[in-house]
Amino acid sequence: MAHTSENKKPLLNRVRRIQGQLKSLELALEEGSECSGVLQQIAAVRGGINGLMMEVVEGHLRTHLVPVDGGHADELDDLIKIFRSYMK
C-alpha cells in the first residue's frame, strides 16, 4: 500500500476531520438536537467518508491497477470520474 504511505498526512487529516464530525454528531444526539441538524451532520460524516474512500480508491487504481505509463491515462480518468459521481 505504497500510495497510502506516501499520502499519509492528507489521509490522516481527513480521518481527524471525520472524527471531529462524529464527535459533533454524538454531542448533538446526546443533547437531543433537532432531526434536521442531526441529519445534516450525518450527511457531512458520510461525505467525509466517501471523500476518504475515493482518495484511497483513486490512489489504488493509479498505483496498482492501471499504471499511467501503460497508455491508458484517459480511460483511467474516465473511470475515476464515474467513481466520483457514484460516491456523491
mmCIF file of N, CA, C and O in Angstrom:
data_model
loop_
_atom_site.group_PDB
_atom_site.id
_atom_site.type_symbol
_atom_site.label_atom_id
_atom_site.label_comp_id
_atom_site.label_asym_id
_atom_site.label_seq_id
_atom_site.Cartn_x
_atom_site.Cartn_y
_atom_site.Cartn_z
ATOM 1 N N MET A 1 0.830 -1.188 0.000
ATOM 2 C CA MET A 1 0.000 0.000 0.000
ATOM 3 C C MET A 1 0.869 1.245 0.000
ATOM 4 O O MET A 1 0.753 2.106 0.843
ATOM 5 N N ALA A 2 1.722 1.342 -0.973
ATOM 6 C CA ALA A 2 2.641 2.468 -1.043
ATOM 7 C C ALA A 2 1.913 3.799 -1.163
ATOM 8 O O ALA A 2 2.345 4.791 -0.599
ATOM 9 N N HIS A 3 0.808 3.824 -1.883
ATOM 10 C CA HIS A 3 0.126 5.098 -2.084
ATOM 11 C C HIS A 3 -0.455 5.652 -0.792
ATOM 12 O O HIS A 3 -0.518 6.863 -0.624
ATOM 13 N N THR A 4 -0.860 4.797 0.134
ATOM 14 C CA THR A 4 -1.364 5.317 1.410
ATOM 15 C C THR A 4 -0.214 5.772 2.303
ATOM 16 O O THR A 4 -0.378 6.696 3.089
ATOM 17 N N SER A 5 0.929 5.152 2.162
ATOM 18 C CA SER A 5 2.096 5.588 2.932
ATOM 19 C C SER A 5 2.601 6.931 2.428
ATOM 20 O O SER A 5 2.977 7.795 3.210
ATOM 21 N N GLU A 6 2.588 7.100 1.103
ATOM 22 C CA GLU A 6 3.058 8.355 0.521
ATOM 23 C C GLU A 6 2.124 9.511 0.846
ATOM 24 O O GLU A 6 2.561 10.640 1.003
ATOM 25 N N ASN A 7 0.833 9.238 0.925
ATOM 26 C CA ASN A 7 -0.174 10.277 1.178
ATOM 27 C C ASN A 7 -0.696 10.219 2.608
ATOM 28 O O ASN A 7 -1.840 10.598 2.857
ATOM 29 N N LYS A 8 0.119 9.750 3.523
ATOM 30 C CA LYS A 8 -0.337 9.527 4.890
ATOM 31 C C LYS A 8 -0.874 10.798 5.546
ATOM 32 O O LYS A 8 -1.941 10.778 6.162
ATOM 33 N N LYS A 9 -0.163 11.905 5.411
ATOM 34 C CA LYS A 9 -0.563 13.129 6.112
ATOM 35 C C LYS A 9 -1.949 13.615 5.678
ATOM 36 O O LYS A 9 -2.806 13.851 6.528
ATOM 37 N N PRO A 10 -2.222 13.765 4.367
ATOM 38 C CA PRO A 10 -3.571 14.218 3.987
ATOM 39 C C PRO A 10 -4.661 13.213 4.345
ATOM 40 O O PRO A 10 -5.774 13.605 4.709
ATOM 41 N N LEU A 11 -4.347 11.924 4.277
ATOM 42 C CA LEU A 11 -5.344 10.918 4.656
ATOM 43 C C LEU A 11 -5.654 11.001 6.144
ATOM 44 O O LEU A 11 -6.819 10.932 6.552
ATOM 45 N N LEU A 12 -4.608 11.152 6.960
ATOM 46 C CA LEU A 12 -4.832 11.279 8.402
ATOM 47 C C LEU A 12 -5.585 12.561 8.732
ATOM 48 O O LEU A 12 -6.429 12.570 9.647
ATOM 49 N N ASN A 13 -5.320 13.635 8.004
ATOM 50 C CA ASN A 13 -6.073 14.878 8.213
ATOM 51 C C ASN A 13 -7.552 14.656 7.928
ATOM 52 O O ASN A 13 -8.415 15.144 8.665
ATOM 53 N N ARG A 14 -7.864 13.911 6.880
ATOM 54 C CA ARG A 14 -9.266 13.604 6.572
ATOM 55 C C ARG A 14 -9.904 12.782 7.690
ATOM 56 O O ARG A 14 -11.041 13.031 8.090
ATOM 57 N N VAL A 15 -9.162 11.791 8.180
ATOM 58 C CA VAL A 15 -9.686 10.938 9.255
ATOM 59 C C VAL A 15 -9.957 11.777 10.502
ATOM 60 O O VAL A 15 -11.002 11.622 11.155
ATOM 61 N N ARG A 16 -9.060 12.680 10.819
ATOM 62 C CA ARG A 16 -9.243 13.525 12.010
ATOM 63 C C ARG A 16 -10.438 14.458 11.849
ATOM 64 O O ARG A 16 -11.179 14.709 12.803
ATOM 65 N N ARG A 17 -10.637 14.953 10.637
ATOM 66 C CA ARG A 17 -11.800 15.799 10.371
ATOM 67 C C ARG A 17 -13.092 14.993 10.543
ATOM 68 O O ARG A 17 -14.067 15.461 11.136
ATOM 69 N N ILE A 18 -13.083 13.765 10.062
ATOM 70 C CA ILE A 18 -14.247 12.881 10.213
ATOM 71 C C ILE A 18 -14.488 12.593 11.686
ATOM 72 O O ILE A 18 -15.640 12.575 12.145
ATOM 73 N N GLN A 19 -13.429 12.381 12.448
ATOM 74 C CA GLN A 19 -13.582 12.156 13.886
ATOM 75 C C GLN A 19 -14.250 13.353 14.554
ATOM 76 O O GLN A 19 -15.107 13.186 15.421
ATOM 77 N N GLY A 20 -13.855 14.559 14.147
ATOM 78 C CA GLY A 20 -14.491 15.760 14.692
ATOM 79 C C GLY A 20 -15.956 15.833 14.341
ATOM 80 O O GLY A 20 -16.795 16.206 15.169
ATOM 81 N N GLN A 21 -16.289 15.460 13.112
ATOM 82 C CA GLN A 21 -17.688 15.443 12.697
ATOM 83 C C GLN A 21 -18.480 14.420 13.505
ATOM 84 O O GLN A 21 -19.622 14.681 13.909
ATOM 85 N N LEU A 22 -17.876 13.264 13.750
ATOM 86 C CA LEU A 22 -18.556 12.237 14.542
ATOM 87 C C LEU A 22 -18.758 12.684 15.985
ATOM 88 O O LEU A 22 -19.809 12.404 16.589
ATOM 89 N N LYS A 23 -17.769 13.374 16.545
ATOM 90 C CA LYS A 23 -17.921 13.896 17.913
ATOM 91 C C LYS A 23 -19.076 14.898 17.968
ATOM 92 O O LYS A 23 -19.862 14.898 18.916
ATOM 93 N N SER A 24 -19.174 15.757 16.954
ATOM 94 C CA SER A 24 -20.270 16.726 16.905
ATOM 95 C C SER A 24 -21.610 16.017 16.788
ATOM 96 O O SER A 24 -22.599 16.419 17.411
ATOM 97 N N LEU A 25 -21.640 14.972 15.991
ATOM 98 C CA LEU A 25 -22.869 14.187 15.842
ATOM 99 C C LEU A 25 -23.252 13.524 17.160
ATOM 100 O O LEU A 25 -24.421 13.562 17.576
ATOM 101 N N GLU A 26 -22.278 12.954 17.834
ATOM 102 C CA GLU A 26 -22.526 12.325 19.128
ATOM 103 C C GLU A 26 -23.087 13.348 20.124
ATOM 104 O O GLU A 26 -24.066 13.076 20.829
ATOM 105 N N LEU A 27 -22.484 14.521 20.163
ATOM 106 C CA LEU A 27 -22.934 15.574 21.062
ATOM 107 C C LEU A 27 -24.360 16.005 20.722
ATOM 108 O O LEU A 27 -25.194 16.189 21.622
ATOM 109 N N ALA A 28 -24.649 16.156 19.445
ATOM 110 C CA ALA A 28 -26.000 16.552 19.021
ATOM 111 C C ALA A 28 -27.030 15.522 19.454
ATOM 112 O O ALA A 28 -28.120 15.878 19.920
ATOM 113 N N LEU A 29 -26.682 14.248 19.349
ATOM 114 C CA LEU A 29 -27.617 13.194 19.767
ATOM 115 C C LEU A 29 -27.784 13.189 21.284
ATOM 116 O O LEU A 29 -28.898 13.015 21.789
ATOM 117 N N GLU A 30 -26.686 13.383 22.009
ATOM 118 C CA GLU A 30 -26.764 13.414 23.464
ATOM 119 C C GLU A 30 -27.613 14.582 23.953
ATOM 120 O O GLU A 30 -28.333 14.465 24.937
ATOM 121 N N GLU A 31 -27.521 15.711 23.242
ATOM 122 C CA GLU A 31 -28.262 16.905 23.653
ATOM 123 C C GLU A 31 -29.690 16.927 23.128
ATOM 124 O O GLU A 31 -30.450 17.841 23.454
ATOM 125 N N GLY A 32 -30.040 15.954 22.319
ATOM 126 C CA GLY A 32 -31.401 15.903 21.781
ATOM 127 C C GLY A 32 -31.669 16.973 20.737
ATOM 128 O O GLY A 32 -32.759 17.549 20.696
ATOM 129 N N SER A 33 -30.706 17.248 19.897
ATOM 130 C CA SER A 33 -30.849 18.267 18.856
ATOM 131 C C SER A 33 -31.954 17.891 17.878
ATOM 132 O O SER A 33 -32.367 16.737 17.780
ATOM 133 N N GLU A 34 -32.376 18.899 17.119
ATOM 134 C CA GLU A 34 -33.422 18.696 16.120
ATOM 135 C C GLU A 34 -32.964 17.697 15.059
ATOM 136 O O GLU A 34 -31.783 17.615 14.727
ATOM 137 N N CYS A 35 -33.924 16.981 14.510
ATOM 138 C CA CYS A 35 -33.637 15.966 13.490
ATOM 139 C C CYS A 35 -32.912 16.547 12.282
ATOM 140 O O CYS A 35 -32.000 15.923 11.748
ATOM 141 N N SER A 36 -33.302 17.738 11.859
ATOM 142 C CA SER A 36 -32.684 18.313 10.661
ATOM 143 C C SER A 36 -31.189 18.551 10.875
ATOM 144 O O SER A 36 -30.384 18.287 9.978
ATOM 145 N N GLY A 37 -30.812 19.018 12.037
ATOM 146 C CA GLY A 37 -29.400 19.224 12.336
ATOM 147 C C GLY A 37 -28.637 17.914 12.413
ATOM 148 O O GLY A 37 -27.505 17.817 11.935
ATOM 149 N N VAL A 38 -29.257 16.911 13.016
ATOM 150 C CA VAL A 38 -28.629 15.589 13.119
ATOM 151 C C VAL A 38 -28.450 14.991 11.725
ATOM 152 O O VAL A 38 -27.386 14.455 11.389
ATOM 153 N N LEU A 39 -29.478 15.113 10.896
ATOM 154 C CA LEU A 39 -29.382 14.584 9.537
ATOM 155 C C LEU A 39 -28.288 15.298 8.743
ATOM 156 O O LEU A 39 -27.569 14.675 7.958
ATOM 157 N N GLN A 40 -28.170 16.589 8.949
ATOM 158 C CA GLN A 40 -27.130 17.347 8.257
ATOM 159 C C GLN A 40 -25.745 16.871 8.691
ATOM 160 O O GLN A 40 -24.833 16.725 7.866
ATOM 161 N N GLN A 41 -25.570 16.599 9.967
ATOM 162 C CA GLN A 41 -24.281 16.113 10.456
ATOM 163 C C GLN A 41 -23.994 14.703 9.940
ATOM 164 O O GLN A 41 -22.847 14.381 9.614
ATOM 165 N N ILE A 42 -25.017 13.870 9.865
ATOM 166 C CA ILE A 42 -24.830 12.524 9.304
ATOM 167 C C ILE A 42 -24.390 12.629 7.847
ATOM 168 O O ILE A 42 -23.487 11.910 7.406
ATOM 169 N N ALA A 43 -25.021 13.521 7.093
ATOM 170 C CA ALA A 43 -24.640 13.708 5.689
ATOM 171 C C ALA A 43 -23.197 14.200 5.580
ATOM 172 O O ALA A 43 -22.459 13.785 4.673
ATOM 173 N N ALA A 44 -22.768 15.055 6.486
ATOM 174 C CA ALA A 44 -21.390 15.552 6.472
ATOM 175 C C ALA A 44 -20.407 14.415 6.745
ATOM 176 O O ALA A 44 -19.364 14.317 6.088
ATOM 177 N N VAL A 45 -20.744 13.553 7.696
ATOM 178 C CA VAL A 45 -19.885 12.403 8.006
ATOM 179 C C VAL A 45 -19.810 11.480 6.796
ATOM 180 O O VAL A 45 -18.728 11.032 6.397
ATOM 181 N N ARG A 46 -20.953 11.213 6.194
ATOM 182 C CA ARG A 46 -20.984 10.343 5.017
ATOM 183 C C ARG A 46 -20.144 10.950 3.887
ATOM 184 O O ARG A 46 -19.389 10.249 3.217
ATOM 185 N N GLY A 47 -20.254 12.255 3.677
ATOM 186 C CA GLY A 47 -19.448 12.916 2.656
ATOM 187 C C GLY A 47 -17.966 12.804 2.944
ATOM 188 O O GLY A 47 -17.156 12.583 2.033
ATOM 189 N N GLY A 48 -17.597 12.945 4.206
ATOM 190 C CA GLY A 48 -16.192 12.811 4.589
ATOM 191 C C GLY A 48 -15.661 11.406 4.350
ATOM 192 O O GLY A 48 -14.560 11.229 3.827
ATOM 193 N N ILE A 49 -16.453 10.418 4.708
ATOM 194 C CA ILE A 49 -16.067 9.022 4.494
ATOM 195 C C ILE A 49 -15.957 8.731 3.003
ATOM 196 O O ILE A 49 -15.001 8.093 2.548
ATOM 197 N N ASN A 50 -16.928 9.214 2.225
ATOM 198 C CA ASN A 50 -16.886 8.988 0.779
ATOM 199 C C ASN A 50 -15.661 9.653 0.150
ATOM 200 O O ASN A 50 -15.030 9.083 -0.740
ATOM 201 N N GLY A 51 -15.309 10.852 0.616
ATOM 202 C CA GLY A 51 -14.122 11.525 0.105
ATOM 203 C C GLY A 51 -12.856 10.753 0.424
ATOM 204 O O GLY A 51 -11.965 10.618 -0.425
ATOM 205 N N LEU A 52 -12.772 10.244 1.633
ATOM 206 C CA LEU A 52 -11.623 9.430 2.033
ATOM 207 C C LEU A 52 -11.552 8.165 1.186
ATOM 208 O O LEU A 52 -10.492 7.803 0.670
ATOM 209 N N MET A 53 -12.682 7.503 1.033
ATOM 210 C CA MET A 53 -12.737 6.278 0.230
ATOM 211 C C MET A 53 -12.288 6.558 -1.206
ATOM 212 O O MET A 53 -11.485 5.818 -1.769
ATOM 213 N N MET A 54 -12.770 7.653 -1.780
ATOM 214 C CA MET A 54 -12.435 7.969 -3.163
ATOM 215 C C MET A 54 -10.955 8.264 -3.322
ATOM 216 O O MET A 54 -10.332 7.858 -4.306
ATOM 217 N N GLU A 55 -10.378 8.945 -2.363
ATOM 218 C CA GLU A 55 -8.953 9.249 -2.436
ATOM 219 C C GLU A 55 -8.120 7.976 -2.409
ATOM 220 O O GLU A 55 -7.159 7.823 -3.172
ATOM 221 N N VAL A 56 -8.487 7.025 -1.553
ATOM 222 C CA VAL A 56 -7.743 5.768 -1.464
ATOM 223 C C VAL A 56 -7.983 4.915 -2.714
ATOM 224 O O VAL A 56 -7.041 4.328 -3.261
ATOM 225 N N VAL A 57 -9.231 4.872 -3.198
ATOM 226 C CA VAL A 57 -9.531 4.104 -4.412
ATOM 227 C C VAL A 57 -8.752 4.667 -5.592
ATOM 228 O O VAL A 57 -8.153 3.914 -6.369
ATOM 229 N N GLU A 58 -8.753 5.991 -5.745
ATOM 230 C CA GLU A 58 -8.027 6.598 -6.857
ATOM 231 C C GLU A 58 -6.540 6.278 -6.786
ATOM 232 O O GLU A 58 -5.916 5.916 -7.790
ATOM 233 N N GLY A 59 -5.965 6.390 -5.613
ATOM 234 C CA GLY A 59 -4.554 6.039 -5.452
ATOM 235 C C GLY A 59 -4.284 4.589 -5.788
ATOM 236 O O GLY A 59 -3.287 4.254 -6.441
ATOM 237 N N HIS A 60 -5.187 3.724 -5.385
ATOM 238 C CA HIS A 60 -5.042 2.292 -5.669
ATOM 239 C C HIS A 60 -5.109 2.035 -7.173
ATOM 240 O O HIS A 60 -4.274 1.313 -7.724
ATOM 241 N N LEU A 61 -6.092 2.635 -7.818
ATOM 242 C CA LEU A 61 -6.224 2.451 -9.266
ATOM 243 C C LEU A 61 -4.989 2.950 -10.003
ATOM 244 O O LEU A 61 -4.455 2.276 -10.880
ATOM 245 N N ARG A 62 -4.547 4.146 -9.650
ATOM 246 C CA ARG A 62 -3.409 4.744 -10.355
ATOM 247 C C ARG A 62 -2.096 4.017 -10.063
ATOM 248 O O ARG A 62 -1.233 3.912 -10.932
ATOM 249 N N THR A 63 -1.956 3.492 -8.852
ATOM 250 C CA THR A 63 -0.687 2.883 -8.460
ATOM 251 C C THR A 63 -0.602 1.406 -8.809
ATOM 252 O O THR A 63 0.418 0.941 -9.306
ATOM 253 N N HIS A 64 -1.683 0.672 -8.555
ATOM 254 C CA HIS A 64 -1.602 -0.782 -8.641
ATOM 255 C C HIS A 64 -2.277 -1.396 -9.865
ATOM 256 O O HIS A 64 -1.828 -2.426 -10.352
ATOM 257 N N LEU A 65 -3.354 -0.807 -10.319
ATOM 258 C CA LEU A 65 -4.111 -1.471 -11.374
ATOM 259 C C LEU A 65 -3.823 -0.961 -12.772
ATOM 260 O O LEU A 65 -3.720 -1.738 -13.711
ATOM 261 N N VAL A 66 -3.729 0.337 -12.933
ATOM 262 C CA VAL A 66 -3.545 0.909 -14.262
ATOM 263 C C VAL A 66 -2.428 1.946 -14.205
ATOM 264 O O VAL A 66 -2.697 3.137 -14.097
ATOM 265 N N PRO A 67 -1.197 1.504 -14.268
ATOM 266 C CA PRO A 67 -0.110 2.482 -14.294
ATOM 267 C C PRO A 67 -0.266 3.414 -15.496
ATOM 268 O O PRO A 67 -0.561 2.962 -16.596
ATOM 269 N N VAL A 68 -0.103 4.708 -15.279
ATOM 270 C CA VAL A 68 -0.321 5.705 -16.323
ATOM 271 C C VAL A 68 0.623 5.489 -17.504
ATOM 272 O O VAL A 68 0.276 5.764 -18.645
ATOM 273 N N ASP A 69 1.821 4.977 -17.255
ATOM 274 C CA ASP A 69 2.765 4.766 -18.352
ATOM 275 C C ASP A 69 2.310 3.667 -19.297
ATOM 276 O O ASP A 69 2.898 3.468 -20.355
ATOM 277 N N GLY A 70 1.246 2.974 -18.943
ATOM 278 C CA GLY A 70 0.704 1.922 -19.805
ATOM 279 C C GLY A 70 -0.129 2.467 -20.947
ATOM 280 O O GLY A 70 -0.634 1.718 -21.769
ATOM 281 N N GLY A 71 -0.312 3.785 -21.014
ATOM 282 C CA GLY A 71 -1.033 4.387 -22.120
ATOM 283 C C GLY A 71 -2.538 4.426 -21.958
ATOM 284 O O GLY A 71 -3.251 4.630 -22.926
ATOM 285 N N HIS A 72 -3.032 4.233 -20.767
ATOM 286 C CA HIS A 72 -4.477 4.224 -20.537
ATOM 287 C C HIS A 72 -4.908 5.363 -19.626
ATOM 288 O O HIS A 72 -5.884 5.239 -18.887
ATOM 289 N N ALA A 73 -4.205 6.478 -19.676
ATOM 290 C CA ALA A 73 -4.492 7.597 -18.775
ATOM 291 C C ALA A 73 -5.906 8.135 -18.972
ATOM 292 O O ALA A 73 -6.607 8.418 -17.995
ATOM 293 N N ASP A 74 -6.360 8.268 -20.210
ATOM 294 C CA ASP A 74 -7.704 8.804 -20.465
ATOM 295 C C ASP A 74 -8.783 7.869 -19.933
ATOM 296 O O ASP A 74 -9.752 8.312 -19.327
ATOM 297 N N GLU A 75 -8.597 6.581 -20.164
ATOM 298 C CA GLU A 75 -9.569 5.604 -19.670
ATOM 299 C C GLU A 75 -9.618 5.594 -18.145
ATOM 300 O O GLU A 75 -10.683 5.504 -17.548
ATOM 301 N N LEU A 76 -8.445 5.708 -17.546
ATOM 302 C CA LEU A 76 -8.379 5.741 -16.084
ATOM 303 C C LEU A 76 -9.076 6.983 -15.547
ATOM 304 O O LEU A 76 -9.844 6.900 -14.583
ATOM 305 N N ASP A 77 -8.836 8.130 -16.166
ATOM 306 C CA ASP A 77 -9.505 9.363 -15.736
ATOM 307 C C ASP A 77 -11.021 9.236 -15.860
ATOM 308 O O ASP A 77 -11.763 9.684 -14.983
ATOM 309 N N ASP A 78 -11.501 8.606 -16.930
ATOM 310 C CA ASP A 78 -12.937 8.389 -17.102
ATOM 311 C C ASP A 78 -13.495 7.494 -16.002
ATOM 312 O O ASP A 78 -14.566 7.761 -15.452
ATOM 313 N N LEU A 79 -12.772 6.436 -15.689
ATOM 314 C CA LEU A 79 -13.211 5.522 -14.633
ATOM 315 C C LEU A 79 -13.281 6.237 -13.289
ATOM 316 O O LEU A 79 -14.250 6.079 -12.532
ATOM 317 N N ILE A 80 -12.292 7.045 -13.000
ATOM 318 C CA ILE A 80 -12.273 7.784 -11.735
ATOM 319 C C ILE A 80 -13.426 8.777 -11.677
ATOM 320 O O ILE A 80 -14.072 8.934 -10.632
ATOM 321 N N LYS A 81 -13.749 9.438 -12.788
ATOM 322 C CA LYS A 81 -14.900 10.343 -12.836
ATOM 323 C C LYS A 81 -16.192 9.594 -12.530
ATOM 324 O O LYS A 81 -17.061 10.094 -11.807
ATOM 325 N N ILE A 82 -16.318 8.396 -13.076
ATOM 326 C CA ILE A 82 -17.519 7.569 -12.805
ATOM 327 C C ILE A 82 -17.597 7.245 -11.320
ATOM 328 O O ILE A 82 -18.653 7.380 -10.696
ATOM 329 N N PHE A 83 -16.480 6.819 -10.732
ATOM 330 C CA PHE A 83 -16.460 6.531 -9.304
ATOM 331 C C PHE A 83 -16.835 7.755 -8.477
ATOM 332 O O PHE A 83 -17.620 7.667 -7.531
ATOM 333 N N ARG A 84 -16.268 8.897 -8.828
ATOM 334 C CA ARG A 84 -16.567 10.129 -8.080
ATOM 335 C C ARG A 84 -18.051 10.472 -8.147
ATOM 336 O O ARG A 84 -18.651 10.865 -7.149
ATOM 337 N N SER A 85 -18.646 10.348 -9.317
ATOM 338 C CA SER A 85 -20.080 10.662 -9.434
ATOM 339 C C SER A 85 -20.920 9.673 -8.637
ATOM 340 O O SER A 85 -21.941 10.042 -8.044
ATOM 341 N N TYR A 86 -20.500 8.438 -8.585
ATOM 342 C CA TYR A 86 -21.222 7.430 -7.810
ATOM 343 C C TYR A 86 -21.122 7.699 -6.302
ATOM 344 O O TYR A 86 -22.085 7.493 -5.562
ATOM 345 N N MET A 87 -19.970 8.184 -5.867
ATOM 346 C CA MET A 87 -19.751 8.402 -4.440
ATOM 347 C C MET A 87 -20.445 9.650 -3.900
ATOM 348 O O MET A 87 -20.497 9.846 -2.696
ATOM 349 N N LYS A 88 -20.983 10.509 -4.779
ATOM 350 C CA LYS A 88 -21.654 11.729 -4.303
ATOM 351 C C LYS A 88 -22.981 11.413 -3.692
ATOM 352 O O LYS A 88 -23.642 10.511 -3.918
#
